[in-house]
Amino acid sequence: MPSPLSLGDTDDYATTEALAAITRITSGNFRLTVRLVGQIERVLKINNISTVTKEVVETARKNLVIGTM
């Protein structure tokens, strides 16, 4: 089972920014959210990062083929 992204602390500014970026990019599309989260996990692992930030989400988005934004 993949590790959770630890996005539960909405009092943290970086978490709030990351959640907003995910919501903006996926527009609530569940399949796209699943694909994006997979890419986020990949970016975190490759770069040995433990915190999801807006920059991590944007980097993951760039690796997806999702059409124009």
The first five atom37 places (N, CA, C, CB, O) and aatype in JSON, in Angstrom:
{
  "aatype": [12, 14, 15, 14, 10, 15, 10, 7, 3, 16, 3, 3, 18, 0, 16, 16, 6, 0, 10, 0, 0, 9, 16, 1, 9, 16, 15, 7, 2, 13, 1, 10, 16, 19, 1, 10, 19, 7, 5, 9, 6, 1, 19, 10, 11, 9, 2, 2, 9, 15, 16, 19, 16, 11, 6, 19, 19, 6, 16, 0, 1, 11, 2, 10, 19, 9, 7, 16, 12],
  "atom_mask": [
    [1, 1, 1, 1, 1],
    [1, 1, 1, 1, 1],
    [1, 1, 1, 1, 1],
    [1, 1, 1, 1, 1],
    [1, 1, 1, 1, 1],
    [1, 1, 1, 1, 1],
    [1, 1, 1, 1, 1],
    [1, 1, 1, 0, 1],
    [1, 1, 1, 1, 1],
    [1, 1, 1, 1, 1],
    [1, 1, 1, 1, 1],
    [1, 1, 1, 1, 1],
    [1, 1, 1, 1, 1],
    [1, 1, 1, 1, 1],
    [1, 1, 1, 1, 1],
    [1, 1, 1, 1, 1],
    [1, 1, 1, 1, 1],
    [1, 1, 1, 1, 1],
    [1, 1, 1, 1, 1],
    [1, 1, 1, 1, 1],
    [1, 1, 1, 1, 1],
    [1, 1, 1, 1, 1],
    [1, 1, 1, 1, 1],
    [1, 1, 1, 1, 1],
    [1, 1, 1, 1, 1],
    [1, 1, 1, 1, 1],
    [1, 1, 1, 1, 1],
    [1, 1, 1, 0, 1],
    [1, 1, 1, 1, 1],
    [1, 1, 1, 1, 1],
    [1, 1, 1, 1, 1],
    [1, 1, 1, 1, 1],
    [1, 1, 1, 1, 1],
    [1, 1, 1, 1, 1],
    [1, 1, 1, 1, 1],
    [1, 1, 1, 1, 1],
    [1, 1, 1, 1, 1],
    [1, 1, 1, 0, 1],
    [1, 1, 1, 1, 1],
    [1, 1, 1, 1, 1],
    [1, 1, 1, 1, 1],
    [1, 1, 1, 1, 1],
    [1, 1, 1, 1, 1],
    [1, 1, 1, 1, 1],
    [1, 1, 1, 1, 1],
    [1, 1, 1, 1, 1],
    [1, 1, 1, 1, 1],
    [1, 1, 1, 1, 1],
    [1, 1, 1, 1, 1],
    [1, 1, 1, 1, 1],
    [1, 1, 1, 1, 1],
    [1, 1, 1, 1, 1],
    [1, 1, 1, 1, 1],
    [1, 1, 1, 1, 1],
    [1, 1, 1, 1, 1],
    [1, 1, 1, 1, 1],
    [1, 1, 1, 1, 1],
    [1, 1, 1, 1, 1],
    [1, 1, 1, 1, 1],
    [1, 1, 1, 1, 1],
    [1, 1, 1, 1, 1],
    [1, 1, 1, 1, 1],
    [1, 1, 1, 1, 1],
    [1, 1, 1, 1, 1],
    [1, 1, 1, 1, 1],
    [1, 1, 1, 1, 1],
    [1, 1, 1, 0, 1],
    [1, 1, 1, 1, 1],
    [1, 1, 1, 1, 1]
  ],
  "atom_positions": [
    [[0.84, -1.18, 0.0], [0.0, 0.0, 0.0], [0.88, 1.24, 0.0], [-0.96, 0.0, 1.22], [1.82, 1.32, 0.79]],
    [[0.61, 2.21, -0.87], [1.43, 3.43, -0.91], [1.3, 4.23, 0.38], [1.02, 4.29, -2.11], [0.29, 4.15, 1.09]],
    [[2.32, 5.01, 0.66], [2.29, 5.83, 1.86], [1.35, 7.02, 1.65], [3.7, 6.32, 2.22], [1.22, 7.52, 0.54]],
    [[0.7, 7.47, 2.74], [-0.18, 8.65, 2.61], [0.64, 9.91, 2.37], [-1.04, 8.81, 3.88], [1.81, 9.98, 2.74]],
    [[0.03, 10.88, 1.76], [0.73, 12.14, 1.46], [0.8, 13.08, 2.64], [0.05, 12.83, 0.3], [1.5, 14.1, 2.56]],
    [[0.13, 12.8, 3.71], [0.13, 13.64, 4.92], [-0.36, 15.05, 4.62], [1.53, 13.69, 5.54], [0.34, 16.03, 4.88]],
    [[-1.55, 15.15, 4.06], [-2.13, 16.45, 3.75], [-3.26, 16.8, 4.73], [-2.66, 16.46, 2.31], [-4.16, 17.57, 4.39]],
    [[-3.22, 16.24, 5.93], [-4.3, 16.45, 6.88], [-4.21, 17.74, 7.68], [0.0, 0.0, 0.0], [-5.22, 18.2, 8.2]],
    [[-3.04, 18.33, 7.8], [-2.86, 19.53, 8.62], [-3.16, 20.78, 7.81], [-1.42, 19.59, 9.19], [-2.26, 21.37, 7.2]],
    [[-4.43, 21.2, 7.79], [-4.81, 22.35, 6.99], [-4.43, 23.68, 7.64], [-6.3, 22.33, 6.74], [-4.63, 24.74, 7.05]],
    [[-3.87, 23.63, 8.87], [-3.37, 24.85, 9.49], [-1.99, 25.23, 8.93], [-3.28, 24.67, 11.01], [-1.54, 26.37, 9.09]],
    [[-1.34, 24.28, 8.27], [-0.04, 24.52, 7.68], [-0.22, 25.19, 6.31], [0.75, 23.19, 7.54], [-0.97, 24.69, 5.47]],
    [[0.45, 26.31, 6.08], [0.29, 27.06, 4.84], [0.7, 26.25, 3.62], [1.1, 28.34, 4.9], [0.02, 26.3, 2.6]],
    [[1.8, 25.5, 3.72], [2.26, 24.7, 2.58], [1.23, 23.64, 2.21], [3.62, 24.03, 2.9], [1.02, 23.37, 1.03]],
    [[0.6, 23.03, 3.2], [-0.43, 22.03, 2.95], [-1.64, 22.66, 2.28], [-0.85, 21.35, 4.26], [-2.18, 22.1, 1.33]],
    [[-2.06, 23.81, 2.77], [-3.2, 24.51, 2.19], [-2.92, 24.88, 0.74], [-3.53, 25.76, 3.0], [-3.79, 24.73, -0.12]],
    [[-1.72, 25.36, 0.46], [-1.32, 25.7, -0.9], [-1.31, 24.47, -1.8], [0.06, 26.37, -0.9], [-1.78, 24.53, -2.94]],
    [[-0.79, 23.36, -1.3], [-0.72, 22.12, -2.08], [-2.13, 21.61, -2.39], [0.08, 21.05, -1.33], [-2.4, 21.21, -3.52]],
    [[-3.01, 21.62, -1.41], [-4.39, 21.18, -1.63], [-5.11, 22.07, -2.64], [-5.17, 21.18, -0.31], [-5.85, 21.58, -3.49]],
    [[-4.88, 23.37, -2.55], [-5.48, 24.3, -3.51], [-4.98, 24.03, -4.92], [-5.19, 25.75, -3.11], [-5.75, 24.08, -5.88]],
    [[-3.69, 23.74, -5.06], [-3.12, 23.45, -6.37], [-3.69, 22.16, -6.94], [-1.58, 23.36, -6.29], [-4.01, 22.08, -8.13]],
    [[-3.82, 21.15, -6.1], [-4.4, 19.87, -6.56], [-5.83, 20.08, -7.02], [-4.35, 18.81, -5.43], [-6.23, 19.57, -8.07]],
    [[-6.61, 20.82, -6.24], [-8.01, 21.1, -6.58], [-8.11, 21.89, -7.88], [-8.7, 21.86, -5.44], [-8.94, 21.59, -8.73]],
    [[-7.25, 22.89, -8.03], [-7.26, 23.72, -9.24], [-6.9, 22.91, -10.47], [-6.3, 24.9, -9.09], [-7.54, 23.04, -11.51]],
    [[-5.89, 22.08, -10.36], [-5.41, 21.3, -11.5], [-6.42, 20.24, -11.92], [-4.07, 20.63, -11.17], [-6.66, 20.05, -13.11]],
    [[-7.02, 19.56, -10.95], [-7.9, 18.43, -11.27], [-9.35, 18.82, -11.45], [-7.8, 17.39, -10.2], [-10.13, 18.05, -12.02]],
    [[-9.75, 19.97, -10.98], [-11.14, 20.43, -11.05], [-12.12, 19.39, -10.51], [-11.5, 20.78, -12.49], [-13.25, 19.29, -11.0]],
    [[-11.69, 18.63, -9.52], [-12.56, 17.64, -8.91], [-12.66, 16.32, -9.66], [0.0, 0.0, 0.0], [-13.41, 15.44, -9.26]],
    [[-11.9, 16.17, -10.75], [-11.92, 14.95, -11.53], [-11.16, 13.86, -10.76], [-11.3, 15.17, -12.94], [-9.95, 13.95, -10.58]],
    [[-11.89, 12.81, -10.32], [-11.3, 11.79, -9.47], [-10.16, 11.04, -10.16], [-12.37, 10.8, -9.04], [-9.1, 10.85, -9.56]],
    [[-10.36, 10.64, -11.39], [-9.31, 9.89, -12.1], [-8.05, 10.73, -12.26], [-9.8, 9.44, -13.48], [-6.93, 10.23, -12.1]],
    [[-8.22, 11.99, -12.57], [-7.07, 12.88, -12.71], [-6.39, 13.08, -11.35], [-7.5, 14.23, -13.3], [-5.16, 13.16, -11.28]],
    [[-7.18, 13.17, -10.29], [-6.61, 13.31, -8.95], [-5.76, 12.1, -8.6], [-7.73, 13.5, -7.9], [-4.67, 12.24, -8.05]],
    [[-6.25, 10.91, -8.91], [-5.49, 9.68, -8.64], [-4.18, 9.68, -9.42], [-6.33, 8.42, -9.01], [-3.13, 9.34, -8.88]],
    [[-4.24, 10.06, -10.68], [-3.02, 10.12, -11.5], [-2.04, 11.16, -10.96], [-3.37, 10.45, -12.96], [-0.83, 10.91, -10.9]],
    [[-2.56, 12.31, -10.56], [-1.7, 13.37, -10.04], [-1.05, 12.96, -8.72], [-2.5, 14.66, -9.85], [0.13, 13.21, -8.5]],
    [[-1.82, 12.32, -7.85], [-1.26, 11.87, -6.57], [-0.16, 10.84, -6.81], [-2.38, 11.26, -5.67], [0.86, 10.85, -6.11]],
    [[-0.35, 9.97, -7.76], [0.71, 9.02, -8.11], [1.99, 9.71, -8.55], [0.0, 0.0, 0.0], [3.09, 9.31, -8.16]],
    [[1.84, 10.76, -9.36], [3.0, 11.53, -9.8], [3.63, 12.29, -8.63], [2.6, 12.51, -10.92], [4.86, 12.42, -8.55]],
    [[2.8, 12.81, -7.74], [3.32, 13.52, -6.55], [4.18, 12.56, -5.73], [2.16, 14.1, -5.68], [5.28, 12.91, -5.3]],
    [[3.68, 11.34, -5.5], [4.44, 10.35, -4.75], [5.76, 10.05, -5.44], [3.63, 9.06, -4.58], [6.79, 9.88, -4.79]],
    [[5.73, 9.97, -6.77], [6.95, 9.7, -7.54], [7.97, 10.83, -7.38], [6.61, 9.5, -9.02], [9.15, 10.58, -7.17]],
    [[7.5, 12.08, -7.48], [8.39, 13.24, -7.32], [9.0, 13.27, -5.92], [7.62, 14.56, -7.59], [10.19, 13.53, -5.75]],
    [[8.17, 12.99, -4.91], [8.67, 12.96, -3.53], [9.76, 11.91, -3.36], [7.51, 12.68, -2.55], [10.81, 12.17, -2.77]],
    [[9.52, 10.72, -3.9], [10.48, 9.62, -3.75], [11.78, 9.91, -4.49], [9.87, 8.32, -4.26], [12.86, 9.73, -3.94]],
    [[11.67, 10.36, -5.74], [12.87, 10.63, -6.55], [13.74, 11.7, -5.91], [12.47, 11.06, -7.96], [14.97, 11.6, -5.93]],
    [[13.12, 12.73, -5.35], [13.87, 13.85, -4.78], [14.1, 13.74, -3.29], [13.15, 15.13, -5.07], [14.64, 14.65, -2.66]],
    [[13.68, 12.6, -2.7], [13.86, 12.35, -1.28], [13.28, 13.49, -0.43], [15.35, 12.17, -0.96], [13.93, 14.01, 0.47]],
    [[12.03, 13.85, -0.74], [11.31, 14.92, -0.05], [10.17, 14.29, 0.73], [10.78, 16.0, -1.05], [9.59, 13.3, 0.29]],
    [[9.85, 14.85, 1.89], [8.77, 14.29, 2.69], [7.56, 15.22, 2.78], [9.26, 13.98, 4.07], [6.52, 14.82, 3.3]],
    [[7.68, 16.45, 2.31], [6.6, 17.41, 2.42], [6.04, 17.76, 1.04], [7.08, 18.68, 3.14], [6.79, 18.09, 0.12]],
    [[4.72, 17.67, 0.92], [4.06, 18.04, -0.33], [3.86, 19.56, -0.32], [2.69, 17.28, -0.52], [3.22, 20.1, 0.58]],
    [[4.41, 20.22, -1.32], [4.26, 21.66, -1.45], [3.63, 21.97, -2.81], [5.63, 22.39, -1.29], [3.44, 21.09, -3.64]],
    [[3.31, 23.24, -3.01], [2.76, 23.67, -4.29], [3.74, 23.37, -5.42], [2.43, 25.18, -4.26], [3.33, 22.97, -6.51]],
    [[5.01, 23.54, -5.17], [6.03, 23.3, -6.18], [6.09, 21.81, -6.56], [7.4, 23.77, -5.68], [6.27, 21.47, -7.73]],
    [[5.93, 20.93, -5.58], [5.92, 19.49, -5.84], [4.71, 19.15, -6.71], [5.9, 18.68, -4.52], [4.82, 18.37, -7.66]],
    [[3.55, 19.73, -6.38], [2.33, 19.47, -7.14], [2.49, 19.96, -8.58], [1.12, 20.15, -6.46], [2.1, 19.27, -9.52]],
    [[3.05, 21.15, -8.75], [3.25, 21.69, -10.1], [4.24, 20.84, -10.9], [3.76, 23.14, -10.02], [4.04, 20.64, -12.1]],
    [[5.28, 20.35, -10.25], [6.24, 19.48, -10.93], [5.56, 18.19, -11.37], [7.44, 19.17, -10.02], [5.79, 17.7, -12.47]],
    [[4.73, 17.63, -10.51], [3.99, 16.41, -10.85], [3.05, 16.66, -12.0], [3.21, 15.89, -9.64], [2.92, 15.81, -12.89]],
    [[2.39, 17.82, -12.02], [1.47, 18.17, -13.1], [2.19, 18.23, -14.44], [0.79, 19.51, -12.81], [1.66, 17.79, -15.45]],
    [[3.39, 18.76, -14.44], [4.15, 18.87, -15.68], [4.47, 17.51, -16.28], [5.44, 19.64, -15.44], [4.69, 17.4, -17.48]],
    [[4.5, 16.47, -15.44], [4.81, 15.12, -15.92], [3.59, 14.38, -16.44], [5.46, 14.32, -14.82], [3.71, 13.28, -16.97]],
    [[2.4, 14.96, -16.29], [1.17, 14.34, -16.78], [0.78, 14.93, -18.12], [0.03, 14.53, -15.77], [1.05, 16.1, -18.4]],
    [[0.15, 14.12, -18.94], [-0.41, 14.6, -20.19], [-1.9, 14.77, -19.92], [-0.12, 13.61, -21.41], [-2.66, 13.8, -19.95]],
    [[-2.32, 16.04, -19.64], [-3.72, 16.26, -19.25], [-4.41, 17.31, -20.09], [-3.79, 16.67, -17.8], [-5.5, 17.77, -19.75]],
    [[-3.81, 17.7, -21.16], [-4.43, 18.72, -21.99], [-4.04, 20.11, -21.55], [0.0, 0.0, 0.0], [-3.13, 20.28, -20.73]],
    [[-4.73, 21.11, -22.1], [-4.4, 22.49, -21.78], [-4.98, 22.89, -20.43], [-4.89, 23.42, -22.87], [-6.03, 22.39, -20.02]],
    [[-4.31, 23.78, -19.78], [-4.77, 24.28, -18.47], [-4.88, 25.77, -18.54], [-3.83, 23.86, -17.33], [-5.26, 26.4, -17.55]]
  ]
}
